[in-house]
mmCIF file of C-alpha atoms and ligand atoms in Angstrom:
data_model
loop_
_atom_site.group_PDB
_atom_site.id
_atom_site.type_symbol
_atom_site.label_atom_id
_atom_site.label_comp_id
_atom_site.label_asym_id
_atom_site.label_seq_id
_atom_site.Cartn_x
_atom_site.Cartn_y
_atom_site.Cartn_z
ATOM 1 C CA MET A 18 20.916 -13.509 -11.502
ATOM 2 C CA THR A 19 17.374 -16.228 -10.285
ATOM 3 C CA VAL A 20 15.947 -14.512 -7.323
ATOM 4 C CA LYS A 21 14.494 -17.916 -5.554
ATOM 5 C CA VAL A 22 11.293 -15.918 -4.075
ATOM 6 C CA GLY A 23 9.457 -17.394 -0.749
ATOM 7 C CA VAL A 24 5.871 -16.385 -0.244
ATOM 8 C CA ILE A 25 4.145 -15.766 2.956
ATOM 9 C CA GLY A 26 0.108 -15.899 3.390
ATOM 10 C CA THR A 27 -1.296 -17.331 0.307
ATOM 11 C CA GLY A 28 -4.761 -15.834 -0.455
ATOM 12 C CA MET A 29 -6.082 -12.844 -2.184
ATOM 13 C CA ILE A 30 -3.485 -10.646 -2.657
ATOM 14 C CA GLY A 31 -0.579 -14.332 -1.746
ATOM 15 C CA GLN A 32 -2.096 -15.359 -4.863
ATOM 16 C CA ASP A 33 -2.091 -12.798 -7.368
ATOM 17 C CA HIS A 34 1.489 -12.216 -6.841
ATOM 18 C CA ILE A 35 2.373 -15.407 -7.318
ATOM 19 C CA ARG A 36 1.011 -15.171 -10.447
ATOM 20 C CA ARG A 37 2.624 -12.288 -11.495
ATOM 21 C CA LEU A 38 6.244 -13.217 -9.812
ATOM 22 C CA THR A 39 5.528 -17.126 -11.870
ATOM 23 C CA GLN A 40 3.863 -15.571 -15.370
ATOM 24 C CA VAL A 41 4.402 -12.108 -16.037
ATOM 25 C CA LEU A 42 8.457 -11.183 -14.953
ATOM 26 C CA THR A 43 10.996 -13.118 -15.038
ATOM 27 C CA GLY A 44 15.044 -13.242 -12.945
ATOM 28 C CA ASN A 45 13.137 -15.417 -10.041
ATOM 29 C CA LYS A 46 11.373 -18.033 -9.304
ATOM 30 C CA VAL A 47 9.058 -19.330 -6.333
ATOM 31 C CA VAL A 48 10.428 -21.826 -4.849
ATOM 32 C CA ALA A 49 8.733 -22.069 -1.362
ATOM 33 C CA VAL A 50 5.000 -20.770 -0.539
ATOM 34 C CA SER A 51 3.580 -20.718 3.518
ATOM 35 C CA ASP A 52 0.732 -20.414 5.104
ATOM 36 C CA ILE A 53 -0.901 -21.089 8.249
ATOM 37 C CA ASN A 54 -3.523 -22.797 6.136
ATOM 38 C CA LYS A 55 -1.143 -25.692 4.972
ATOM 39 C CA GLU A 56 -4.523 -26.875 2.764
ATOM 40 C CA GLN A 57 -3.948 -23.822 0.682
ATOM 41 C CA ALA A 58 -0.381 -23.869 1.370
ATOM 42 C CA ASP A 59 -0.115 -26.891 -0.185
ATOM 43 C CA THR A 60 -2.546 -26.602 -3.657
ATOM 44 C CA VAL A 61 -0.499 -23.099 -4.203
ATOM 45 C CA ALA A 62 2.423 -24.682 -4.551
ATOM 46 C CA GLY A 63 2.097 -27.228 -5.658
ATOM 47 C CA ALA A 64 0.278 -25.562 -8.593
ATOM 48 C CA ILE A 65 4.052 -24.150 -9.458
ATOM 49 C CA GLY A 66 6.497 -26.997 -7.860
ATOM 50 C CA ALA A 67 7.251 -25.478 -4.876
ATOM 51 C CA ARG A 68 7.445 -26.764 -1.303
ATOM 52 C CA ALA A 69 5.259 -25.742 1.236
ATOM 53 C CA TYR A 70 5.313 -24.942 4.716
ATOM 54 C CA SER A 71 3.145 -24.766 7.765
ATOM 55 C CA ASP A 72 5.230 -22.336 9.497
ATOM 56 C CA GLY A 73 6.303 -18.740 7.968
ATOM 57 C CA VAL A 74 9.008 -18.332 9.897
ATOM 58 C CA ALA A 75 11.092 -22.345 8.867
ATOM 59 C CA LEU A 76 10.761 -21.166 4.933
ATOM 60 C CA ILE A 77 12.083 -17.370 5.797
ATOM 61 C CA ASN A 78 15.783 -19.759 6.604
ATOM 62 C CA ASP A 79 15.492 -21.987 3.526
ATOM 63 C CA SER A 80 18.494 -21.649 3.175
ATOM 64 C CA ASP A 81 16.818 -21.679 -0.605
ATOM 65 C CA VAL A 82 15.050 -18.871 -0.268
ATOM 66 C CA ASP A 83 16.736 -15.086 -1.130
ATOM 67 C CA ALA A 84 14.057 -13.104 -0.947
ATOM 68 C CA VAL A 85 10.376 -13.248 1.202
ATOM 69 C CA VAL A 86 7.195 -11.902 -0.002
ATOM 70 C CA VAL A 87 4.947 -11.267 3.332
ATOM 71 C CA THR A 88 1.383 -10.876 2.337
ATOM 72 C CA SER A 89 -0.496 -12.375 5.523
ATOM 73 C CA TRP A 90 -2.616 -10.844 7.628
ATOM 74 C CA GLY A 91 -1.278 -7.209 9.210
ATOM 75 C CA PRO A 92 -1.152 -8.314 12.379
ATOM 76 C CA THR A 93 1.491 -10.837 11.293
ATOM 77 C CA HIS A 94 4.151 -9.139 9.451
ATOM 78 C CA GLU A 95 5.996 -7.961 12.217
ATOM 79 C CA GLU A 96 8.022 -11.442 13.699
ATOM 80 C CA TYR A 97 8.173 -11.960 9.673
ATOM 81 C CA VAL A 98 10.141 -8.914 8.878
ATOM 82 C CA LEU A 99 12.556 -9.552 11.161
ATOM 83 C CA ALA A 100 12.940 -12.490 10.867
ATOM 84 C CA ALA A 101 13.592 -11.728 7.099
ATOM 85 C CA ILE A 102 16.009 -8.867 8.055
ATOM 86 C CA ALA A 103 17.646 -11.378 11.307
ATOM 87 C CA ALA A 104 18.661 -13.264 8.384
ATOM 88 C CA GLY A 105 19.965 -11.169 6.301
ATOM 89 C CA LYS A 106 17.547 -11.053 2.935
ATOM 90 C CA PRO A 107 15.556 -8.994 1.747
ATOM 91 C CA VAL A 108 11.692 -8.786 2.420
ATOM 92 C CA PHE A 109 8.504 -7.234 0.378
ATOM 93 C CA CYS A 110 5.776 -7.122 3.486
ATOM 94 C CA GLU A 111 2.585 -6.162 1.841
ATOM 95 C CA LYS A 112 0.769 -2.852 4.387
ATOM 96 C CA PRO A 113 0.428 -2.320 6.782
ATOM 97 C CA LEU A 114 4.568 -3.138 7.433
ATOM 98 C CA ALA A 115 2.942 -3.684 10.962
ATOM 99 C CA THR A 116 -0.655 -2.901 12.857
ATOM 100 C CA THR A 117 1.166 -1.064 15.741
ATOM 101 C CA GLN A 118 4.482 1.586 15.712
ATOM 102 C CA GLU A 119 6.384 0.241 18.099
ATOM 103 C CA ALA A 120 6.346 -2.512 16.078
ATOM 104 C CA CYS A 121 7.170 -0.396 13.227
ATOM 105 C CA LEU A 122 10.176 1.023 15.080
ATOM 106 C CA ARG A 123 11.162 -3.086 16.025
ATOM 107 C CA ILE A 124 11.551 -3.069 12.292
ATOM 108 C CA ILE A 125 13.357 -0.240 11.835
ATOM 109 C CA ASP A 126 15.371 -0.501 14.301
ATOM 110 C CA ALA A 127 16.955 -3.791 12.845
ATOM 111 C CA GLU A 128 16.927 -3.072 9.523
ATOM 112 C CA VAL A 129 19.159 0.739 10.816
ATOM 113 C CA LYS A 130 21.523 -2.743 12.663
ATOM 114 C CA HIS A 131 21.670 -4.400 10.097
ATOM 115 C CA GLY A 132 23.093 -1.392 8.352
ATOM 116 C CA LYS A 133 21.066 -1.738 4.566
ATOM 117 C CA ARG A 134 18.118 -1.262 3.578
ATOM 118 C CA LEU A 135 15.511 -4.893 2.999
ATOM 119 C CA VAL A 136 12.470 -4.665 3.671
ATOM 120 C CA GLN A 137 9.962 -2.557 1.117
ATOM 121 C CA VAL A 138 6.230 -1.603 1.966
ATOM 122 C CA GLY A 139 3.962 -2.235 0.025
ATOM 123 C CA PHE A 140 2.429 1.448 -1.453
ATOM 124 C CA MET A 141 1.978 0.071 -4.829
ATOM 125 C CA ARG A 142 0.832 3.879 -6.149
ATOM 126 C CA ARG A 143 4.068 4.959 -6.480
ATOM 127 C CA PHE A 144 4.665 2.374 -8.875
ATOM 128 C CA ASP A 145 1.878 3.753 -11.305
ATOM 129 C CA ALA A 146 2.206 5.842 -14.085
ATOM 130 C CA ALA A 147 -0.051 7.926 -13.757
ATOM 131 C CA TYR A 148 0.923 8.944 -10.093
ATOM 132 C CA ARG A 149 4.547 8.739 -11.054
ATOM 133 C CA GLN A 150 3.918 11.912 -14.082
ATOM 134 C CA MET A 151 2.042 13.409 -10.906
ATOM 135 C CA LYS A 152 4.877 13.717 -9.054
ATOM 136 C CA GLU A 153 6.870 14.532 -11.961
ATOM 137 C CA VAL A 154 4.946 17.674 -12.461
ATOM 138 C CA VAL A 155 5.442 18.924 -9.576
ATOM 139 C CA GLU A 156 8.854 18.398 -9.133
ATOM 140 C CA SER A 157 9.303 19.981 -12.372
ATOM 141 C CA GLY A 158 8.184 23.827 -11.068
ATOM 142 C CA ARG A 159 5.838 23.831 -13.553
ATOM 143 C CA ILE A 160 3.056 24.370 -11.486
ATOM 144 C CA GLY A 161 4.782 25.698 -8.660
ATOM 145 C CA ALA A 162 4.434 25.453 -4.999
ATOM 146 C CA PRO A 163 1.671 22.339 -4.464
ATOM 147 C CA LEU A 164 -0.820 23.865 -2.446
ATOM 148 C CA ILE A 165 -3.553 21.284 -1.625
ATOM 149 C CA PHE A 166 -4.051 17.398 -2.717
ATOM 150 C CA LYS A 167 -7.413 16.280 -2.838
ATOM 151 C CA SER A 168 -7.514 12.281 -3.211
ATOM 152 C CA VAL A 169 -10.802 10.276 -3.838
ATOM 153 C CA HIS A 170 -10.442 6.896 -2.830
ATOM 154 C CA ARG A 171 -14.020 4.700 -3.434
ATOM 155 C CA ASN A 172 -14.406 0.957 -3.025
ATOM 156 C CA PRO A 173 -17.785 -0.520 -4.344
ATOM 157 C CA SER A 174 -18.009 -2.640 -1.535
ATOM 158 C CA VAL A 175 -16.788 -3.909 1.400
ATOM 159 C CA PRO A 176 -16.924 -6.818 3.526
ATOM 160 C CA PRO A 177 -18.272 -7.620 6.500
ATOM 161 C CA SER A 178 -15.699 -7.820 8.147
ATOM 162 C CA TYR A 179 -14.564 -4.548 6.870
ATOM 163 C CA THR A 180 -14.596 -1.716 10.106
ATOM 164 C CA SER A 181 -15.018 2.111 10.877
ATOM 165 C CA ASP A 182 -11.335 2.252 11.281
ATOM 166 C CA MET A 183 -10.116 -0.099 8.344
ATOM 167 C CA ALA A 184 -11.194 2.634 6.705
ATOM 168 C CA ILE A 185 -8.273 4.838 7.601
ATOM 169 C CA VAL A 186 -5.937 2.222 8.373
ATOM 170 C CA ASP A 187 -6.277 -0.301 5.761
ATOM 171 C CA THR A 188 -7.706 1.574 2.958
ATOM 172 C CA ALA A 189 -6.400 5.181 3.577
ATOM 173 C CA VAL A 190 -3.230 4.692 4.742
ATOM 174 C CA HIS A 191 -2.594 4.179 0.594
ATOM 175 C CA ASP A 192 -3.776 8.654 0.600
ATOM 176 C CA ILE A 193 -1.885 9.203 2.964
ATOM 177 C CA ASP A 194 1.986 7.563 1.755
ATOM 178 C CA THR A 195 0.655 8.701 -1.413
ATOM 179 C CA ALA A 196 0.411 12.623 0.154
ATOM 180 C CA ARG A 197 3.151 12.021 1.873
ATOM 181 C CA TRP A 198 5.558 11.321 -1.562
ATOM 182 C CA LEU A 199 4.089 13.262 -3.555
ATOM 183 C CA LEU A 200 3.771 15.991 -1.271
ATOM 184 C CA ASP A 201 8.102 15.039 -0.275
ATOM 185 C CA GLU A 202 6.115 16.259 3.711
ATOM 186 C CA GLU A 203 5.499 14.668 6.969
ATOM 187 C CA VAL A 204 2.091 15.040 8.521
ATOM 188 C CA LYS A 205 1.781 17.519 10.995
ATOM 189 C CA ALA A 206 -1.905 17.161 11.923
ATOM 190 C CA VAL A 207 -5.054 14.512 11.795
ATOM 191 C CA SER A 208 -8.886 15.687 11.588
ATOM 192 C CA VAL A 209 -11.188 13.102 10.516
ATOM 193 C CA VAL A 210 -15.472 13.922 9.631
ATOM 194 C CA ALA A 211 -18.062 11.636 8.389
ATOM 195 C CA ALA A 212 -21.134 12.646 6.128
ATOM 196 C CA ARG A 213 -24.133 10.892 6.837
ATOM 197 C CA LYS A 214 -23.708 6.754 6.971
ATOM 198 C CA ASN A 215 -23.984 5.528 3.393
ATOM 199 C CA SER A 216 -27.085 3.330 3.965
ATOM 200 C CA ARG A 217 -25.481 0.436 2.002
ATOM 201 C CA GLY A 218 -22.501 0.249 4.951
ATOM 202 C CA GLY A 219 -25.310 -0.341 8.470
ATOM 203 C CA GLU A 220 -23.445 1.733 10.706
ATOM 204 C CA LEU A 221 -20.155 1.764 9.356
ATOM 205 C CA ARG A 222 -18.987 5.305 9.062
ATOM 206 C CA ASP A 223 -19.206 5.988 5.594
ATOM 207 C CA PRO A 224 -18.231 7.614 3.443
ATOM 208 C CA ILE A 225 -15.419 10.248 5.881
ATOM 209 C CA ILE A 226 -12.958 13.239 5.000
ATOM 210 C CA VAL A 227 -9.290 12.653 6.037
ATOM 211 C CA LEU A 228 -7.555 16.163 6.468
ATOM 212 C CA MET A 229 -4.313 15.988 6.072
ATOM 213 C CA GLU A 230 -1.917 19.126 7.629
ATOM 214 C CA MET A 231 1.199 18.742 6.167
ATOM 215 C CA GLU A 232 4.895 20.369 7.136
ATOM 216 C CA SER A 233 4.718 23.677 4.905
ATOM 217 C CA GLY A 234 1.377 24.270 5.255
ATOM 218 C CA ALA A 235 -0.003 22.537 2.059
ATOM 219 C CA ILE A 236 -3.459 20.070 2.508
ATOM 220 C CA ALA A 237 -4.247 16.913 1.505
ATOM 221 C CA ASP A 238 -8.022 16.020 2.158
ATOM 222 C CA ILE A 239 -8.935 12.125 1.447
ATOM 223 C CA GLU A 240 -12.769 11.477 0.608
ATOM 224 C CA VAL A 241 -13.099 8.081 1.420
ATOM 225 C CA SER A 242 -16.135 5.579 0.132
ATOM 226 C CA VAL A 243 -16.732 1.973 0.730
ATOM 227 C CA ASN A 244 -19.917 0.900 0.290
ATOM 228 C CA ILE A 245 -20.281 3.625 -3.800
ATOM 229 C CA ASP A 246 -21.294 0.734 -5.546
ATOM 230 C CA TYR A 247 -20.498 2.036 -9.468
ATOM 231 C CA ALA A 248 -16.426 0.894 -9.592
ATOM 232 C CA TYR A 249 -13.292 1.223 -7.767
ATOM 233 C CA ASP A 250 -12.395 4.719 -8.615
ATOM 234 C CA ILE A 251 -9.107 6.392 -6.769
ATOM 235 C CA GLY A 252 -8.378 10.258 -8.487
ATOM 236 C CA GLY A 253 -6.683 12.876 -7.538
ATOM 237 C CA GLU A 254 -5.805 16.610 -7.925
ATOM 238 C CA ILE A 255 -2.839 18.963 -6.975
ATOM 239 C CA SER A 256 -3.544 22.302 -7.040
ATOM 240 C CA ALA A 257 -0.108 24.668 -6.524
ATOM 241 C CA GLU A 258 0.245 27.928 -6.692
ATOM 242 C CA THR A 259 0.161 27.907 -10.411
ATOM 243 C CA GLY A 260 -1.548 25.244 -12.108
ATOM 244 C CA VAL A 261 -3.367 21.860 -11.245
ATOM 245 C CA VAL A 262 -2.389 18.400 -12.519
ATOM 246 C CA THR A 263 -4.952 15.360 -12.206
ATOM 247 C CA LEU A 264 -5.023 11.957 -12.394
ATOM 248 C CA ALA A 265 -6.938 11.216 -15.908
ATOM 249 C CA GLU A 266 -10.403 8.569 -16.699
ATOM 250 C CA ARG A 267 -8.083 5.372 -16.882
ATOM 251 C CA ASN A 268 -10.689 4.021 -19.879
ATOM 252 C CA ARG A 269 -8.948 3.333 -22.843
ATOM 253 C CA VAL A 270 -11.875 3.916 -25.176
ATOM 254 C CA THR A 271 -15.108 6.197 -24.844
ATOM 255 C CA VAL A 272 -18.381 4.624 -26.138
ATOM 256 C CA LYS A 273 -20.506 7.775 -27.673
ATOM 257 C CA SER A 274 -23.970 6.595 -28.479
ATOM 258 C CA GLY A 275 -27.399 7.978 -28.531
ATOM 259 C CA GLY A 276 -26.250 11.533 -27.598
ATOM 260 C CA GLU A 277 -24.133 10.348 -24.087
ATOM 261 C CA PHE A 278 -20.944 9.118 -23.987
ATOM 262 C CA HIS A 279 -19.428 6.091 -21.333
ATOM 263 C CA GLY A 280 -15.523 5.063 -19.981
ATOM 264 C CA LYS A 281 -15.170 2.115 -17.823
ATOM 265 C CA VAL A 282 -14.655 2.281 -14.266
ATOM 266 C CA THR A 283 -12.440 -0.515 -13.181
ATOM 267 C CA ALA A 284 -14.110 -2.955 -10.869
ATOM 268 C CA ASP A 285 -11.445 -3.180 -8.191
ATOM 269 C CA TRP A 286 -7.974 -2.766 -6.493
ATOM 270 C CA LYS A 287 -6.659 -5.518 -8.348
ATOM 271 C CA GLU A 288 -8.121 -3.817 -11.971
ATOM 272 C CA ARG A 289 -7.303 -0.475 -11.062
ATOM 273 C CA PHE A 290 -3.451 -1.745 -9.847
ATOM 274 C CA VAL A 291 -2.667 -4.707 -12.271
ATOM 275 C CA GLU A 292 0.094 -2.690 -13.895
ATOM 276 C CA ALA A 293 1.838 -0.978 -10.544
ATOM 277 C CA PHE A 294 2.295 -4.152 -8.928
ATOM 278 C CA ASP A 295 4.110 -5.534 -11.683
ATOM 279 C CA VAL A 296 5.954 -2.859 -11.609
ATOM 280 C CA GLU A 297 6.187 -2.370 -7.734
ATOM 281 C CA PHE A 298 7.362 -6.529 -8.037
ATOM 282 C CA LYS A 299 10.074 -5.872 -11.031
ATOM 283 C CA GLU A 300 11.809 -2.449 -9.770
ATOM 284 C CA TRP A 301 11.327 -5.007 -5.930
ATOM 285 C CA LEU A 302 13.500 -7.933 -7.542
ATOM 286 C CA GLU A 303 15.483 -5.786 -9.085
ATOM 287 C CA ALA A 304 16.693 -4.651 -5.170
ATOM 288 C CA ALA A 305 16.124 -7.928 -4.388
ATOM 289 C CA ALA A 306 19.033 -9.015 -7.052
ATOM 290 C CA LYS A 307 20.893 -6.859 -5.160
ATOM 291 C CA GLY A 308 20.740 -7.939 -1.755
ATOM 292 C CA THR A 309 18.017 -4.140 -1.254
ATOM 293 C CA ALA A 310 15.361 -3.178 -1.029
ATOM 294 C CA THR A 311 14.062 0.358 -2.775
ATOM 295 C CA GLY A 312 10.365 2.321 -2.988
ATOM 296 C CA PRO A 313 8.806 2.355 0.891
ATOM 297 C CA SER A 314 10.416 1.817 3.264
ATOM 298 C CA ALA A 315 10.329 1.115 6.610
ATOM 299 C CA TRP A 316 10.271 4.323 7.706
ATOM 300 C CA ASP A 317 7.072 4.889 5.416
ATOM 301 C CA GLY A 318 5.764 2.226 7.335
ATOM 302 C CA TYR A 319 6.071 4.110 9.930
ATOM 303 C CA ALA A 320 4.708 7.939 8.880
ATOM 304 C CA ALA A 321 1.632 5.356 7.440
ATOM 305 C CA ALA A 322 1.046 3.635 10.619
ATOM 306 C CA ILE A 323 1.295 7.093 13.719
ATOM 307 C CA VAL A 324 -0.480 9.481 11.409
ATOM 308 C CA THR A 325 -3.692 5.995 10.574
ATOM 309 C CA ASP A 326 -3.447 5.585 14.335
ATOM 310 C CA ALA A 327 -3.864 10.365 14.486
ATOM 311 C CA GLY A 328 -7.145 9.495 12.269
ATOM 312 C CA VAL A 329 -8.346 6.457 13.987
ATOM 313 C CA GLU A 330 -8.458 9.062 17.100
ATOM 314 C CA ALA A 331 -9.266 12.294 14.954
ATOM 315 C CA ALA A 332 -12.651 9.994 14.231
ATOM 316 C CA SER A 333 -13.423 8.771 17.475
ATOM 317 C CA THR A 334 -13.198 12.313 19.824
ATOM 318 C CA GLY A 335 -13.829 14.751 16.298
ATOM 319 C CA SER A 336 -10.310 16.394 17.900
ATOM 320 C CA ARG A 337 -7.366 17.313 15.520
ATOM 321 C CA ILE A 338 -4.544 14.629 16.681
ATOM 322 C CA LYS A 339 -0.696 16.759 16.105
ATOM 323 C CA VAL A 340 1.074 13.774 14.181
ATOM 324 C CA GLU A 341 5.110 13.404 16.187
ATOM 325 C CA MET A 342 6.828 11.487 14.861
ATOM 326 C CA LYS A 343 10.419 10.457 15.894
ATOM 327 C CA GLU A 344 13.563 11.652 13.700
ATOM 328 C CA LYS A 345 13.993 10.369 10.613
ATOM 329 C CA PRO A 346 17.324 7.556 10.708
ATOM 330 C CA ALA A 347 19.992 8.321 7.942
ATOM 331 C CA LEU A 348 19.788 4.381 6.638
ATOM 332 C CA TYR A 349 16.509 6.549 4.996
ATOM 333 C CA ALA A 350 17.317 9.686 4.388
HETATM 334 P P1 NAD B 13 -6.305 -12.713 2.544
HETATM 335 O O1 NAD B 13 -6.902 -13.393 3.704
HETATM 336 O O2 NAD B 13 -6.923 -13.505 1.696
HETATM 337 O O3 NAD B 13 -4.970 -13.629 2.649
HETATM 338 C C1 NAD B 13 -4.311 -13.625 3.751
HETATM 339 C C2 NAD B 13 -3.402 -15.185 3.771
HETATM 340 O O4 NAD B 13 -2.433 -15.207 5.443
HETATM 341 C C3 NAD B 13 -4.948 -16.164 4.502
HETATM 342 O O5 NAD B 13 -4.853 -17.176 3.469
HETATM 343 C C4 NAD B 13 -4.239 -16.444 6.123
HETATM 344 O O6 NAD B 13 -4.441 -17.926 6.611
HETATM 345 C C5 NAD B 13 -2.514 -16.180 5.880
HETATM 346 N N1 NAD B 13 -2.419 -16.362 7.107
HETATM 347 C C6 NAD B 13 -2.156 -16.150 8.123
HETATM 348 N N2 NAD B 13 -1.957 -15.905 9.320
HETATM 349 C C7 NAD B 13 -0.970 -15.638 8.357
HETATM 350 C C8 NAD B 13 0.548 -16.779 9.784
HETATM 351 N N3 NAD B 13 1.247 -16.021 10.566
HETATM 352 N N4 NAD B 13 1.505 -17.523 8.387
HETATM 353 C C9 NAD B 13 1.297 -17.477 7.481
HETATM 354 N N5 NAD B 13 -0.234 -17.197 6.891
HETATM 355 C C10 NAD B 13 -0.878 -16.698 7.297
HETATM 356 O O7 NAD B 13 -5.909 -11.183 2.698
HETATM 357 P P2 NAD B 13 -5.493 -10.887 1.431
HETATM 358 O O8 NAD B 13 -6.577 -10.038 1.136
HETATM 359 O O9 NAD B 13 -4.734 -10.879 0.599
HETATM 360 O O10 NAD B 13 -4.479 -9.749 2.894
HETATM 361 C C11 NAD B 13 -3.370 -9.627 2.779
HETATM 362 C C12 NAD B 13 -2.119 -8.824 3.001
HETATM 363 O O11 NAD B 13 -2.223 -7.967 1.878
HETATM 364 C C13 NAD B 13 -3.057 -7.531 4.192
HETATM 365 O O12 NAD B 13 -2.109 -6.928 4.580
HETATM 366 C C14 NAD B 13 -3.374 -6.262 3.393
HETATM 367 O O13 NAD B 13 -3.272 -5.400 3.866
HETATM 368 C C15 NAD B 13 -3.021 -6.274 2.335
HETATM 369 N N6 NAD B 13 -3.787 -5.866 0.181
HETATM 370 C C16 NAD B 13 -2.975 -5.045 0.372
HETATM 371 C C17 NAD B 13 -3.267 -4.372 -0.687
HETATM 372 C C18 NAD B 13 -2.979 -3.424 -2.201
HETATM 373 O O14 NAD B 13 -3.307 -3.236 -2.925
HETATM 374 N N7 NAD B 13 -1.754 -3.435 -1.113
HETATM 375 C C19 NAD B 13 -4.847 -4.918 -1.530
HETATM 376 C C20 NAD B 13 -5.325 -5.752 -0.595
HETATM 377 C C21 NAD B 13 -4.433 -6.670 0.561
HETATM 378 C C1 ISE B 14 -7.295 -3.239 0.664
HETATM 379 O O1 ISE B 14 -6.970 -3.946 1.550
HETATM 380 C C2 ISE B 14 -6.403 -2.183 -0.408
HETATM 381 O O2 ISE B 14 -4.853 -2.417 -0.203
HETATM 382 C C3 ISE B 14 -6.963 -1.196 -1.552
HETATM 383 O O3 ISE B 14 -6.229 -0.951 -2.128
HETATM 384 C C4 ISE B 14 -7.934 -0.708 -1.210
HETATM 385 O O4 ISE B 14 -8.550 -0.334 -1.760
HETATM 386 C C5 ISE B 14 -8.979 -0.943 -0.074
HETATM 387 O O5 ISE B 14 -9.996 -0.843 0.698
HETATM 388 C C6 ISE B 14 -8.535 -2.294 0.808
HETATM 389 O O6 ISE B 14 -9.298 -2.671 1.920
#
């Protein structure tokens, strides 16, 4: 079956996902795109022979669209995800699922009423081969029960529009999801401490450590550093009762010369997670062809939102903030 896809939001990641759908993956056709910047939508649509819409809801209701990708700005996600559920169409939504907990709960309610999963959230690390191996090691029991997950999320720089809270809601959100997924448990409380400011970031609260206490008593500690210049660097290690599992360096070769050895570090998230994004969309298409969704769910989107809210409060108050989640609907068991 060919899944006919409509993409809402033709900015940076929207165009990258359109490239992977049209040039890397099979079993789909991007038939429509939409953006409030109609000129941009026209250009992107023109290059792939798709229809262009300025109204995302009209794209969702196009009877020729089987499944929807939402890559517009975060505050617009709720409207489009709800419209896709109302239309009964599988929807891939880039993170965040929505920008408030209440909006995430409205999406969960709508999906639960629909009775079947339709929503997949763009936490691409769950599709990364190295993270998947890390999870396999934990689940195998080889290293015993996890005690501490250390995550490192370093960006070389961020645009002037990036705010201190974004280090939590836009950046650490990936590590938060990764911790829940790897340790297979929810977050109980969050604290945030900031180091001396990196002078490259001006007034930005950067770098920070987000410390999460998990239900079992395990700890997840996330370093977020967004002006570190040297590269886009992602690290992870789980220290458990009888062993440790660590993400290896990504470089394919190392160069030894002049008494030193060198390896490449990736430049940005597009390069670091290129294969993960491909697998993420391959699995999304397979599920969409069956009229459903897979991987990170609306529940995971809600969990991320509630933890990032707690993180923002912890950062501004300097307090340890408890996380209290609603009861998980059976649909997400
Ligand atoms: P962007 O600003 O480059 O693109 C967003 C596009 O959405 C713009 O073209 C804008 O005109 C359009 N848009 C805004 N409101 C709209 C609306 N109501 N209807 C239709 N189009 C609308 O942003 P981006 O960097 O591509 O980010 C988009 C989303 O992807 C964000 O939610 C962001 O958090 C997420 N993202 C995820 C990752 C990841 O690693 N998974 C990386 C980058 C961005
Ligand atoms: C961006 O939105 C992403 O999602 C990237 O994965 C992350 O590394 C970056 O910090 C965010 O701004």
